[in-house]
mmCIF file of C-alpha atoms in Angstrom:
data_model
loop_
_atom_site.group_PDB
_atom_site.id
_atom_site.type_symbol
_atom_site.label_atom_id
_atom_site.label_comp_id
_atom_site.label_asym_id
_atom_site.label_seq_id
_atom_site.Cartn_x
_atom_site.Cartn_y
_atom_site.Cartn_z
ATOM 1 C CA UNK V 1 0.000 0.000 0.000
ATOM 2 C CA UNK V 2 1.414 3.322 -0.782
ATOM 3 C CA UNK V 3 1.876 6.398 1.529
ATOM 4 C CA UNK V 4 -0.687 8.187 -0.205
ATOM 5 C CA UNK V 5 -3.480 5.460 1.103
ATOM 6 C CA UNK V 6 -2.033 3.791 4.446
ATOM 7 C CA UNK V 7 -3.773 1.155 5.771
ATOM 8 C CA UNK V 8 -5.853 1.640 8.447
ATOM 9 C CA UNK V 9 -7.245 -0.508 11.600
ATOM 10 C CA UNK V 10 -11.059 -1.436 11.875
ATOM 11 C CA UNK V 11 -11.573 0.946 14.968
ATOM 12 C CA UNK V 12 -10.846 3.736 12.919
ATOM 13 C CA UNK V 13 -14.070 3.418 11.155
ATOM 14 C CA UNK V 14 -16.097 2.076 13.276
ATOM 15 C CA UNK V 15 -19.743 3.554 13.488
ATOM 16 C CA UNK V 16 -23.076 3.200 15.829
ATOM 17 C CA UNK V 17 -26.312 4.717 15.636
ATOM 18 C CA UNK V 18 -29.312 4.856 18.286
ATOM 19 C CA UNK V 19 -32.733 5.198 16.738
ATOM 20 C CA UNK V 20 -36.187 5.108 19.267
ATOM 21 C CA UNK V 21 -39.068 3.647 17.245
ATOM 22 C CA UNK V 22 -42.018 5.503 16.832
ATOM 23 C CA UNK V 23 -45.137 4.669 15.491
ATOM 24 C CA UNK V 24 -44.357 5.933 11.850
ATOM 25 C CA UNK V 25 -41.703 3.235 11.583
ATOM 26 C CA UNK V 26 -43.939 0.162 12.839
ATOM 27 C CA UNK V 27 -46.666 -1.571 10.846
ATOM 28 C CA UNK V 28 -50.000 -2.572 12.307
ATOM 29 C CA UNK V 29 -48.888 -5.526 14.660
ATOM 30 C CA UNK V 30 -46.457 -2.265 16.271
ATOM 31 C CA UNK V 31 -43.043 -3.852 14.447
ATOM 32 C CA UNK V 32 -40.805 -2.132 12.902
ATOM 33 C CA UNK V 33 -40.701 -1.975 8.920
ATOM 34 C CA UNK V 34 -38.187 -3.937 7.623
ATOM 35 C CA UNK V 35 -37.220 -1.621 4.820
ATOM 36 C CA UNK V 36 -37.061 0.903 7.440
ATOM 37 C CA UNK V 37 -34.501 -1.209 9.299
ATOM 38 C CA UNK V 38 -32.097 -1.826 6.152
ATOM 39 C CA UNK V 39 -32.608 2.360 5.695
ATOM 40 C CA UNK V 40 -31.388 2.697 9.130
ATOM 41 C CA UNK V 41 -28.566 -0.305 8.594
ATOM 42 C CA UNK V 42 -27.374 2.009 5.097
ATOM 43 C CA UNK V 43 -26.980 4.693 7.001
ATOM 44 C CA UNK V 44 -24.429 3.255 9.577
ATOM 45 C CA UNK V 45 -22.695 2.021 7.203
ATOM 46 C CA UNK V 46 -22.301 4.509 4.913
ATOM 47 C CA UNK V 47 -20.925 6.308 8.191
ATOM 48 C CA UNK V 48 -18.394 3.447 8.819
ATOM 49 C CA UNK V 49 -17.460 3.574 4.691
ATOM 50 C CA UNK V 50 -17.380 7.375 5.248
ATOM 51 C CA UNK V 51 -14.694 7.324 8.143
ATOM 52 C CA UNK V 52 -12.490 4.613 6.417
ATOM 53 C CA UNK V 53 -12.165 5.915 2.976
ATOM 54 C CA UNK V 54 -12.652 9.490 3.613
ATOM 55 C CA UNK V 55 -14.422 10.416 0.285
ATOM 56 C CA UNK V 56 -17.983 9.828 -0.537
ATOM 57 C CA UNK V 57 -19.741 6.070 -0.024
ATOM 58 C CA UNK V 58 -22.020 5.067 -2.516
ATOM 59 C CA UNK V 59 -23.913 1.927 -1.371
ATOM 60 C CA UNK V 60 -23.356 -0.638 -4.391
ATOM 61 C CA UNK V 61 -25.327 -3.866 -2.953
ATOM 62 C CA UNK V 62 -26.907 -5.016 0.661
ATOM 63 C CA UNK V 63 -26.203 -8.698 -0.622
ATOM 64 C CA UNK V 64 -27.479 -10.267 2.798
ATOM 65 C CA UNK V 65 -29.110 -9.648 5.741
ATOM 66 C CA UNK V 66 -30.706 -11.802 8.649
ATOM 67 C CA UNK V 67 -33.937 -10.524 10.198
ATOM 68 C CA UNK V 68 -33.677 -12.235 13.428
ATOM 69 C CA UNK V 69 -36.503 -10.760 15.849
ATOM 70 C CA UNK V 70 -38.872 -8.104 15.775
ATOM 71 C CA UNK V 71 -38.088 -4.460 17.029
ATOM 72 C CA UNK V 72 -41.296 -2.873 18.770
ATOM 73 C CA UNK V 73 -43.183 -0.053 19.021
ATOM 74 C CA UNK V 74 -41.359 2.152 21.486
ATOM 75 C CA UNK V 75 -37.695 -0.185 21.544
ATOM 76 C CA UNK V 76 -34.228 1.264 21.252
ATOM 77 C CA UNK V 77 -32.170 0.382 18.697
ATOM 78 C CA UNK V 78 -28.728 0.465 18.377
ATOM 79 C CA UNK V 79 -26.654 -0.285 14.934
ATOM 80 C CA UNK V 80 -22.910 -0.726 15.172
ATOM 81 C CA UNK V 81 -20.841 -0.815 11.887
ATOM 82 C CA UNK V 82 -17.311 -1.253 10.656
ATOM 83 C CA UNK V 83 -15.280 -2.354 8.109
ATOM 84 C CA UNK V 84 -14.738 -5.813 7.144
ATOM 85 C CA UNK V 85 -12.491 -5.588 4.621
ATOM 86 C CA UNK V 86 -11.189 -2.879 1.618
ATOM 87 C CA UNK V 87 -10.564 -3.640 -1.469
ATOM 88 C CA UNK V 88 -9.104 -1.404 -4.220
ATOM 89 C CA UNK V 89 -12.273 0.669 -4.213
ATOM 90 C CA UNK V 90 -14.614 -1.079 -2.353
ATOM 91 C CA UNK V 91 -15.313 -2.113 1.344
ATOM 92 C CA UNK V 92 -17.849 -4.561 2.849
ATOM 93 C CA UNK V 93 -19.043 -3.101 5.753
ATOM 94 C CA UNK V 94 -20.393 -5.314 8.917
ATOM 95 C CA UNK V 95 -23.693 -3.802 10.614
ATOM 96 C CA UNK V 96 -25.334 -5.704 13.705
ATOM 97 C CA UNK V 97 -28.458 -4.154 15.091
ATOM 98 C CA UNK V 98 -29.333 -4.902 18.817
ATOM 99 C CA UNK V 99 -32.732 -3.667 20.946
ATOM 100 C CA UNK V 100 -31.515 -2.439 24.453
ATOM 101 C CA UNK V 101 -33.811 -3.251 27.068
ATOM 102 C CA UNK V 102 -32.849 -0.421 29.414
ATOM 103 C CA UNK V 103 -34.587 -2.347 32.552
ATOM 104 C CA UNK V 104 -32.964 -5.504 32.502
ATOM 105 C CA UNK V 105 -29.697 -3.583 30.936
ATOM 106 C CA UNK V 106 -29.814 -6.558 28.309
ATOM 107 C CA UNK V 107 -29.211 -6.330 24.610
ATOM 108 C CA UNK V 108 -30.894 -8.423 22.293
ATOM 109 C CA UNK V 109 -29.735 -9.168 18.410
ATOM 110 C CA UNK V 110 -32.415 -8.082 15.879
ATOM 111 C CA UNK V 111 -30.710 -8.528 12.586
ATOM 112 C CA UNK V 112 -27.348 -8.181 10.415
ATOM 113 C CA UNK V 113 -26.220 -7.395 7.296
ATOM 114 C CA UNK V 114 -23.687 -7.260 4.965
ATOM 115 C CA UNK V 115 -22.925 -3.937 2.309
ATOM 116 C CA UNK V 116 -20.782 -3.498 -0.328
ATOM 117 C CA UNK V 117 -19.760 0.564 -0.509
ATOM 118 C CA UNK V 118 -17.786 2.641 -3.285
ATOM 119 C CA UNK V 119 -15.836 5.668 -2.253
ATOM 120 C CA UNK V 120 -16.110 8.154 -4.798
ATOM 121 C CA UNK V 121 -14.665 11.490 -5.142
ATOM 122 C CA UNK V 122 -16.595 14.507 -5.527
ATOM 123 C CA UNK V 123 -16.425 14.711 -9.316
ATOM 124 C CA UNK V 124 -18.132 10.946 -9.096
ATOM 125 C CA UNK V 125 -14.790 9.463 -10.035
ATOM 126 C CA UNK V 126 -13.414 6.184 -7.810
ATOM 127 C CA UNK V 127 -11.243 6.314 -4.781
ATOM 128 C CA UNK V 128 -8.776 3.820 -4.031
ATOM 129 C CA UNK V 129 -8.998 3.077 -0.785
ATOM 130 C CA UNK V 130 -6.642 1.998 2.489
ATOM 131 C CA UNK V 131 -6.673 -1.283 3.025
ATOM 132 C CA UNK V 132 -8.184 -2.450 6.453
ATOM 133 C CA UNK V 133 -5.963 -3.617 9.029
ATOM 134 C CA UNK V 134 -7.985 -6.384 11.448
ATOM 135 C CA UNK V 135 -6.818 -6.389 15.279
ATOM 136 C CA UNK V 136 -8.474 -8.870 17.078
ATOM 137 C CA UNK V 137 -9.230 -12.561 16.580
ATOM 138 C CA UNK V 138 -13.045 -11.428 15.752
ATOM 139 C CA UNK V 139 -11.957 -8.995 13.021
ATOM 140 C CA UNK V 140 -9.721 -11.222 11.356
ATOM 141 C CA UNK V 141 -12.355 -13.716 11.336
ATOM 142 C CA UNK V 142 -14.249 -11.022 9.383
ATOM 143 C CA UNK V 143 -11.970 -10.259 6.944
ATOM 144 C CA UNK V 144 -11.391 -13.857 6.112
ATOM 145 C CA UNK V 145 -14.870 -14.395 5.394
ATOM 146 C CA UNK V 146 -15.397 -10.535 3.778
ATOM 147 C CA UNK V 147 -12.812 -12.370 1.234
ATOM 148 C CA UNK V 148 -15.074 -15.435 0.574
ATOM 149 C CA UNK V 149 -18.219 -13.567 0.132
ATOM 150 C CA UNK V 150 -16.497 -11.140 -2.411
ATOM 151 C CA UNK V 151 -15.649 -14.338 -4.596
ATOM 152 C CA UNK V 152 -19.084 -15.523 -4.403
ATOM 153 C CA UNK V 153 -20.542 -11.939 -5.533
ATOM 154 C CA UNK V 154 -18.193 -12.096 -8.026
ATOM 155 C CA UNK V 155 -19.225 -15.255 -9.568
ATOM 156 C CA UNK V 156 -23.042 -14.388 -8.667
ATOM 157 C CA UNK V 157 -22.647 -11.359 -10.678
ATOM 158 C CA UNK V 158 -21.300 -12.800 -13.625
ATOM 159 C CA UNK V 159 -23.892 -15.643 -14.346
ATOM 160 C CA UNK V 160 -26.666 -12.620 -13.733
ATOM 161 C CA UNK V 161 -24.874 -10.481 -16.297
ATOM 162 C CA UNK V 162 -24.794 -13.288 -19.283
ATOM 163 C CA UNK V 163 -28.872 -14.197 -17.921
ATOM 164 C CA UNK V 164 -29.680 -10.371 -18.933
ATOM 165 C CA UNK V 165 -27.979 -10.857 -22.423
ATOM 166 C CA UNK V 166 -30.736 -13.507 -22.724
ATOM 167 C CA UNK V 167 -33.829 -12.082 -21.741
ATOM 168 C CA UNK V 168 -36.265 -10.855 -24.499
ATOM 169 C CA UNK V 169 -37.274 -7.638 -24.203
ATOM 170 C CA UNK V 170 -40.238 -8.550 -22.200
ATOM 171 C CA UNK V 171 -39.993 -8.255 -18.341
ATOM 172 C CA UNK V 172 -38.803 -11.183 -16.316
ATOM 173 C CA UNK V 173 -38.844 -11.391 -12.645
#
């Protein structure tokens, strides 16, 4: 890695974000929305993308995420982000979102994801940016497996790209 883009650790660029659920966010059974959820997970991770490659993040695929409880009417929310790994010019970012019980002083794990961000300058062009240097046992664990899910986007994307050259011109879902 050059001067000009030292790598940096995980910590650096690590983000969180509290969010109290009101009743615009919930449907009918008082649960949150689940598109509202992956609005609040892009956001702390565009903040975690922001920090590490210090241009502009442009969200370029939520390839998974686990819904794994409900968040309620009235629950606090808290999203923590960082950097898996960083690749020339893109970074998968981590986010796990936990519901504190303030009470019981318990935290409970509501979902996680996975993004895939661009860093782009502010004429639109691409960033190269730092690599991502893992510290703990935990991190590196990350970054192995940020590696394997990058080679099975990259494959995923390729059979979807010659499927398009396929398709007739009417729609297929």
């Amino acid at each position: 890695m050059s001067e000009e883009y030292p790598a940096r650790p995980v910590s650096a660029s690590q983000s969180e974000r509290s969010e109290i659920i009101f009743p615009g966010d919930t449907n009918p059974l008082g649960n949150l929305f689940g598109g509202r959820l992956m609005q609040f997970i892009d956001l702390v991770a565009a903040m975690s993308a922001t920090r590490h490659a210090r241009g502009i993040p442009v969200t370029v695929s939520m390839d998974h995420i686990d819904f794994v409880a409900p968040v309620k009417l009235g629950d606090i929310l808290i999203l923590k982000a960082s950097v898996n790994r960083a690749f020339n010019t893109s970074m998968e970012i981590g986010v796990k979102a936990m519901v504190e019980d303030v009470r019981e002083q318990t935290y409970r794990h509501v979902a996680s994801a996975y993004l895939t961000f661009v860093a782009l300058d502010h004429t639109g062009k691409r960033l190269t940016v730092p690599h991502i240097i893992p510290e703990t046992e935990h991190q590196k664990r990350r970054f192995e497996d940020a590696g394997n899910r990058r080679e099975m986007r990259s494959g995923e994307v390729a059979r979807k790209k010659e499927n398009r050259a396929t398709l007739t011109p009417e729609w297929h879902i």
